[in-house]
Coordinates of C-alpha atoms in Angstrom, one line a residue:
M955 CA 3.4 18.9 20.3
D956 CA 1.4 20.7 17.2
V957 CA 1.2 19.1 14.2
A958 CA 0.8 21.3 11.0
P959 CA -3.3 19.3 8.9
L960 CA -2.2 17.0 6.0
V961 CA -2.2 19.5 2.9
T962 CA -3.7 17.6 0.7
G963 CA -3.1 17.6 -3.1
P964 CA -1.8 15.4 -5.6
T965 CA 1.3 13.4 -6.3
P966 CA 2.7 13.4 -9.3
I967 CA 3.6 11.4 -12.7
R968 CA 6.9 10.7 -13.7
R969 CA 8.2 10.0 -17.3
L970 CA 10.0 6.3 -17.7
A971 CA 9.7 6.2 -21.1
E972 CA 7.4 6.6 -24.0
H973 CA 4.2 6.4 -23.2
V974 CA 5.5 4.6 -19.8
W975 CA 4.5 6.9 -15.9
I976 CA 4.9 6.2 -12.4
K977 CA 3.5 7.8 -10.0
D978 CA 5.5 8.8 -7.5
E979 CA 4.0 8.8 -3.7
S980 CA 7.2 9.0 -2.2
D981 CA 5.9 11.9 -0.6
R982 CA 2.3 11.9 -0.2
W983 CA 0.8 14.3 2.3
G984 CA 3.7 14.8 4.1
L985 CA 4.7 11.2 4.6
P986 CA 6.9 9.1 2.2
A987 CA 4.1 6.3 1.4
F988 CA 0.2 6.5 -0.1
K989 CA -0.8 4.9 2.5
V990 CA -2.4 7.9 4.1
V991 CA -4.4 8.6 1.2
G992 CA -6.7 4.6 2.5
A993 CA -6.2 5.2 6.3
S994 CA -7.2 9.3 7.2
Y995 CA -10.5 8.5 5.2
A996 CA -10.1 4.8 7.9
V997 CA -9.9 7.0 10.2
E998 CA -12.5 9.7 9.7
R999 CA -15.1 7.2 8.7
A1000 CA -14.0 5.2 12.2
L1001 CA -14.7 8.6 14.5
E1002 CA -17.4 9.0 12.9
R1003 CA -18.8 5.8 14.6
T1004 CA -17.0 6.0 17.7
P1005 CA -16.8 10.5 18.5
D1006 CA -15.8 10.1 21.7
A1007 CA -12.8 7.1 21.1
T1008 CA -9.3 7.7 23.0
A1009 CA -6.8 5.4 21.0
L1010 CA -5.9 3.8 18.0
V1011 CA -4.4 0.9 17.5
A1012 CA -3.0 -1.6 13.5
A1013 CA -0.9 -4.2 12.1
S1014 CA 1.9 -3.0 10.3
A1015 CA 5.0 -3.7 8.2
G1016 CA 6.3 -0.7 8.5
N1017 CA 4.1 2.0 6.3
H1018 CA 0.4 2.0 7.2
G1019 CA 1.7 1.8 10.7
R1020 CA 3.1 5.4 10.1
A1021 CA 0.4 7.1 8.8
V1022 CA -2.2 5.1 11.3
A1023 CA 0.0 7.2 13.7
H1024 CA -0.3 10.0 12.1
L1025 CA -2.8 10.3 11.7
A1026 CA -3.2 10.5 15.8
R1027 CA -1.5 12.3 16.1
Q1028 CA -3.5 15.0 14.2
H1029 CA -6.4 13.4 16.4
G1030 CA -4.7 13.8 19.6
L1031 CA -4.8 9.9 20.3
A1032 CA -2.9 7.2 21.8
C1033 CA -1.9 4.4 19.1
R1034 CA -1.1 1.3 19.5
V1035 CA 0.8 -0.3 16.3
F1036 CA 2.4 -3.7 16.0
V1037 CA 4.7 -5.1 14.0
P1038 CA 6.5 -8.2 13.1
E1039 CA 10.2 -9.1 14.6
R1040 CA 11.4 -8.9 11.2
S1041 CA 9.9 -5.9 10.6
L1042 CA 13.3 -3.3 10.2
A1043 CA 14.7 -1.4 12.9
V1044 CA 14.2 2.4 10.8
R1045 CA 10.5 1.3 9.8
R1046 CA 9.7 0.4 14.1
D1047 CA 11.9 4.0 14.5
A1048 CA 9.8 5.9 12.6
I1049 CA 6.4 4.8 14.2
A1050 CA 7.4 5.3 17.3
G1051 CA 9.0 8.5 16.0
E1052 CA 4.3 9.6 15.2
G1053 CA 4.5 9.0 18.8
A1054 CA 3.1 6.0 18.8
E1055 CA 3.7 3.5 20.9
V1056 CA 5.4 -0.3 18.3
V1057 CA 5.2 -3.2 19.8
V1058 CA 7.3 -6.0 18.1
V1059 CA 4.9 -8.9 17.8
D1060 CA 7.3 -12.3 18.2
G1061 CA 6.6 -13.8 14.2
S1062 CA 5.0 -12.4 10.9
Y1063 CA 2.6 -9.9 9.8
E1064 CA -0.2 -12.2 10.0
D1065 CA 0.7 -12.5 13.3
A1066 CA 0.6 -8.3 14.3
V1067 CA -2.4 -8.7 12.5
R1068 CA -4.4 -10.9 15.6
A1069 CA -3.0 -8.8 17.6
A1070 CA -3.8 -6.2 16.5
D1071 CA -7.3 -7.3 16.7
A1072 CA -7.1 -8.4 19.7
A1073 CA -5.8 -5.3 21.1
A1074 CA -9.2 -3.9 20.0
A1075 CA -11.3 -5.1 22.2
D1076 CA -11.9 -2.8 24.2
P1077 CA -15.1 0.0 22.7
W1078 CA -12.9 3.3 23.0
T1079 CA -9.5 2.1 20.3
L1080 CA -10.5 2.6 17.0
L1081 CA -8.9 -0.5 14.9
I1082 CA -7.4 0.9 11.3
A1083 CA -6.7 -2.4 9.7
D1084 CA -6.0 -2.7 5.6
V1085 CA -6.4 -6.1 6.2
G1086 CA -9.1 -8.5 7.2
D1087 CA -13.0 -7.5 6.6
S1088 CA -13.6 -5.6 9.1
A1089 CA -15.3 -1.2 8.4
S1090 CA -12.0 0.1 7.9
A1091 CA -10.4 -2.6 6.0
H1092 CA -13.4 -1.6 4.1
D1093 CA -12.2 2.4 4.2
V1094 CA -9.4 2.0 4.2
I1095 CA -9.7 0.5 -0.4
D1096 CA -13.1 3.3 -0.5
G1097 CA -9.5 5.9 0.4
Y1098 CA -7.3 4.6 -2.4
A1099 CA -10.2 5.7 -4.8
T1100 CA -9.1 9.5 -4.9
L1101 CA -5.1 8.0 -6.0
F1102 CA -6.5 6.8 -8.7
A1103 CA -8.9 9.6 -9.4
E1104 CA -5.7 11.7 -9.5
L1105 CA -4.6 8.9 -11.6
A1106 CA -7.4 9.7 -14.6
E1107 CA -6.9 13.4 -15.0
Q1108 CA -3.1 13.3 -14.8
L1109 CA -2.9 10.4 -17.6
P1110 CA -6.6 9.6 -19.3
D1111 CA -6.7 7.0 -21.7
L1112 CA -4.3 4.6 -20.1
D1113 CA -3.9 1.1 -21.4
V1114 CA -1.8 -0.1 -18.0
V1115 CA -1.6 -0.1 -14.4
L1116 CA 1.3 -1.9 -13.1
V1117 CA 0.4 -2.1 -8.9
P1118 CA 2.2 -3.5 -5.7
V1119 CA 0.2 -6.2 -4.3
G1120 CA 0.6 -7.2 -0.6
V1121 CA -2.0 -8.2 1.0
G1122 CA -3.9 -6.3 -1.8
S1123 CA -6.3 -3.3 -1.2
L1124 CA -4.9 -1.0 -3.5
A1125 CA -4.8 -3.0 -5.9
A1126 CA -8.2 -4.0 -5.2
A1127 CA -8.4 -0.1 -5.2
A1128 CA -7.1 -0.8 -8.9
A1129 CA -9.0 -3.1 -10.2
R1130 CA -12.4 -0.5 -9.7
F1131 CA -10.5 1.2 -11.3
G1132 CA -10.0 -0.9 -14.0
K1133 CA -13.5 -0.9 -14.6
A1134 CA -14.4 1.5 -14.8
N1135 CA -11.8 2.6 -17.2
G1136 CA -11.4 -0.3 -19.4
V1137 CA -7.7 -0.5 -17.9
A1138 CA -5.8 -3.2 -18.5
V1139 CA -4.5 -4.0 -14.0
V1140 CA -1.8 -6.2 -13.3
G1141 CA -0.9 -7.3 -10.0
V1142 CA 3.0 -7.2 -9.2
E1143 CA 4.3 -9.7 -6.0
P1144 CA 7.6 -10.6 -4.3
A1145 CA 8.2 -14.6 -5.9
D1146 CA 8.5 -15.0 -2.3
A1147 CA 4.7 -13.9 -1.1
A1148 CA 3.0 -14.3 -3.9
C1149 CA -0.6 -14.2 -2.2
L1150 CA -2.9 -13.2 -4.9
T1151 CA -1.2 -15.4 -7.3
A1152 CA -1.7 -18.9 -5.6
A1153 CA -5.4 -17.5 -4.4
L1154 CA -6.0 -16.4 -8.6
A1155 CA -4.8 -20.3 -9.6
A1156 CA -7.2 -21.4 -6.6
G1157 CA -10.1 -19.9 -6.7
E1158 CA -10.4 -18.1 -3.5
P1159 CA -7.8 -16.6 -0.6
V1160 CA -5.1 -19.8 0.7
R1161 CA -2.5 -18.6 3.2
I1162 CA 1.2 -19.9 2.0
D1163 CA 4.5 -20.0 3.7
T1164 CA 6.7 -16.6 3.2
P1165 CA 10.0 -17.1 3.7
G1166 CA 11.4 -12.9 3.5
T1167 CA 11.6 -10.8 0.9
V1168 CA 13.2 -7.0 1.0
M1169 CA 9.8 -6.1 0.1
A1170 CA 7.7 -5.1 3.7
G1171 CA 5.0 -3.5 2.4
M1172 CA 5.0 -7.1 -0.2
D1173 CA 5.5 -9.3 2.8
C1174 CA 2.3 -11.4 2.8
A1175 CA 1.1 -14.8 3.6
E1176 CA -3.1 -14.0 1.6
V1177 CA -4.6 -11.4 0.6
S1178 CA -7.5 -9.6 1.9
P1179 CA -10.9 -11.2 2.5
A1180 CA -12.1 -7.4 1.8
A1181 CA -10.4 -6.8 -1.1
W1182 CA -10.4 -10.2 -2.7
P1183 CA -13.7 -10.2 -4.6
D1184 CA -12.3 -7.1 -7.1
L1185 CA -9.3 -9.2 -6.9
R1186 CA -10.6 -11.6 -8.1
D1187 CA -12.5 -10.3 -10.7
G1188 CA -10.6 -7.3 -11.3
I1189 CA -7.1 -8.4 -12.4
A1190 CA -6.4 -9.2 -15.5
T1191 CA -2.3 -11.0 -14.7
T1192 CA 0.7 -11.2 -12.3
I1193 CA 3.8 -10.2 -12.6
L1194 CA 6.1 -12.5 -9.9
V1195 CA 10.1 -10.0 -9.1
R1196 CA 12.9 -11.2 -7.4
D1197 CA 14.4 -9.2 -4.8
D1198 CA 17.4 -9.8 -6.0
E1199 CA 16.1 -7.7 -10.0
L1200 CA 15.7 -4.3 -6.9
P1201 CA 18.8 -2.9 -7.2
A1202 CA 18.6 -1.8 -10.6
A1203 CA 15.3 -1.0 -10.5
I1204 CA 15.7 2.2 -7.7
A1205 CA 18.5 3.1 -9.8
E1206 CA 16.9 3.4 -12.8
L1207 CA 14.5 5.4 -10.0
E1208 CA 16.2 7.1 -8.9
R1209 CA 17.5 9.1 -13.1
A1210 CA 13.5 9.4 -13.5
G1211 CA 14.4 11.5 -10.7
M1212 CA 12.3 9.2 -7.4
L1213 CA 13.7 8.1 -5.0
A1214 CA 11.7 4.8 -4.3
G1215 CA 11.9 2.0 -1.5
E1216 CA 11.9 -1.6 -3.0
C1217 CA 7.8 -2.1 -2.8
A1218 CA 7.8 0.7 -6.3
A1219 CA 10.7 -0.5 -8.0
S1220 CA 8.7 -3.9 -8.7
T1221 CA 6.5 -2.5 -10.7
V1222 CA 9.6 -1.5 -12.9
V1223 CA 10.7 -4.8 -12.8
A1224 CA 7.1 -5.7 -14.2
W1225 CA 6.8 -3.1 -16.8
H1226 CA 10.2 -4.9 -18.7
R1227 CA 8.5 -8.2 -18.0
L1228 CA 5.7 -7.7 -19.5
D1229 CA 6.9 -5.6 -22.5
P1230 CA 3.9 -4.5 -24.0
P1231 CA 3.0 -3.3 -27.6
A1232 CA 4.9 -0.2 -28.6
G1233 CA 2.4 2.2 -28.6
T1234 CA 0.5 1.0 -25.5
R1235 CA -0.1 3.9 -22.6
V1236 CA 1.5 2.5 -18.5
A1237 CA 1.3 3.9 -15.7
L1238 CA 3.4 2.3 -12.8
I1239 CA 1.7 2.9 -8.7
G1240 CA 4.8 3.6 -7.3
T1241 CA 3.2 2.8 -3.7
E1242 CA 7.3 4.8 -0.9
G1243 CA 9.9 6.5 -0.9
R1244 CA 13.2 4.5 0.0
T1245 CA 13.6 2.6 3.4
G1246 CA 14.6 5.3 6.2
Y1247 CA 13.5 8.6 3.8

């Protein structure tokens, strides 16, 4: 099956209020989330290091795995994606729809990460990880710089960026952007999976209990070692969001023209709670489209 190459270009911004915008990542290069920005850079770097590789492997709650599977098809490579038991069937099906083998792990996202690490022991299989301390985990963060370079052109003179956290790879890239441009970066986390908040309080990454959240891409028990230095030094504060606050935020984004998933909508909840002074220029990172789109 022929697969069209990625069509690159900036994603749009949408106005939510005066001086407040959301960067709409619901259609990033033909996929419904921002993840392909980091994954594409990491895959290219990995193939430079191992040009004779035959397969890619990843762990994912959904969007990262789909991006890696899509890129594997682009390069004619096999792909296996390990997902946690509580991942939604629609997310598994989307990964499989890209031609990857989906392996459901009896356990958490962190268990899926360990399974993917083990599968990458084969020398011709490349791990494309957005968590950990591997080369690809660092490459993913570097790749996300593209998103923030776009944002700098689209919205100059920003004061605040609100970014969903999860394991922290995107938030680390946001923190780098903030430090370079004098922008305060606020991390947004599920109340039931606030691993960055815990790490900042402890002064180091710590593992927390995660009973589950509909914000699947942020259902993480510990921040990534690759992301931690930037998070520690560049995140101004965090705001915690409950699952039951998201439906109203999703509806608000739909009125603004974005069909958003729960992780993207979390930034809207956080913005209302932040209540910045009048005239503050705020950008929200809307990380994903609706689950199933």
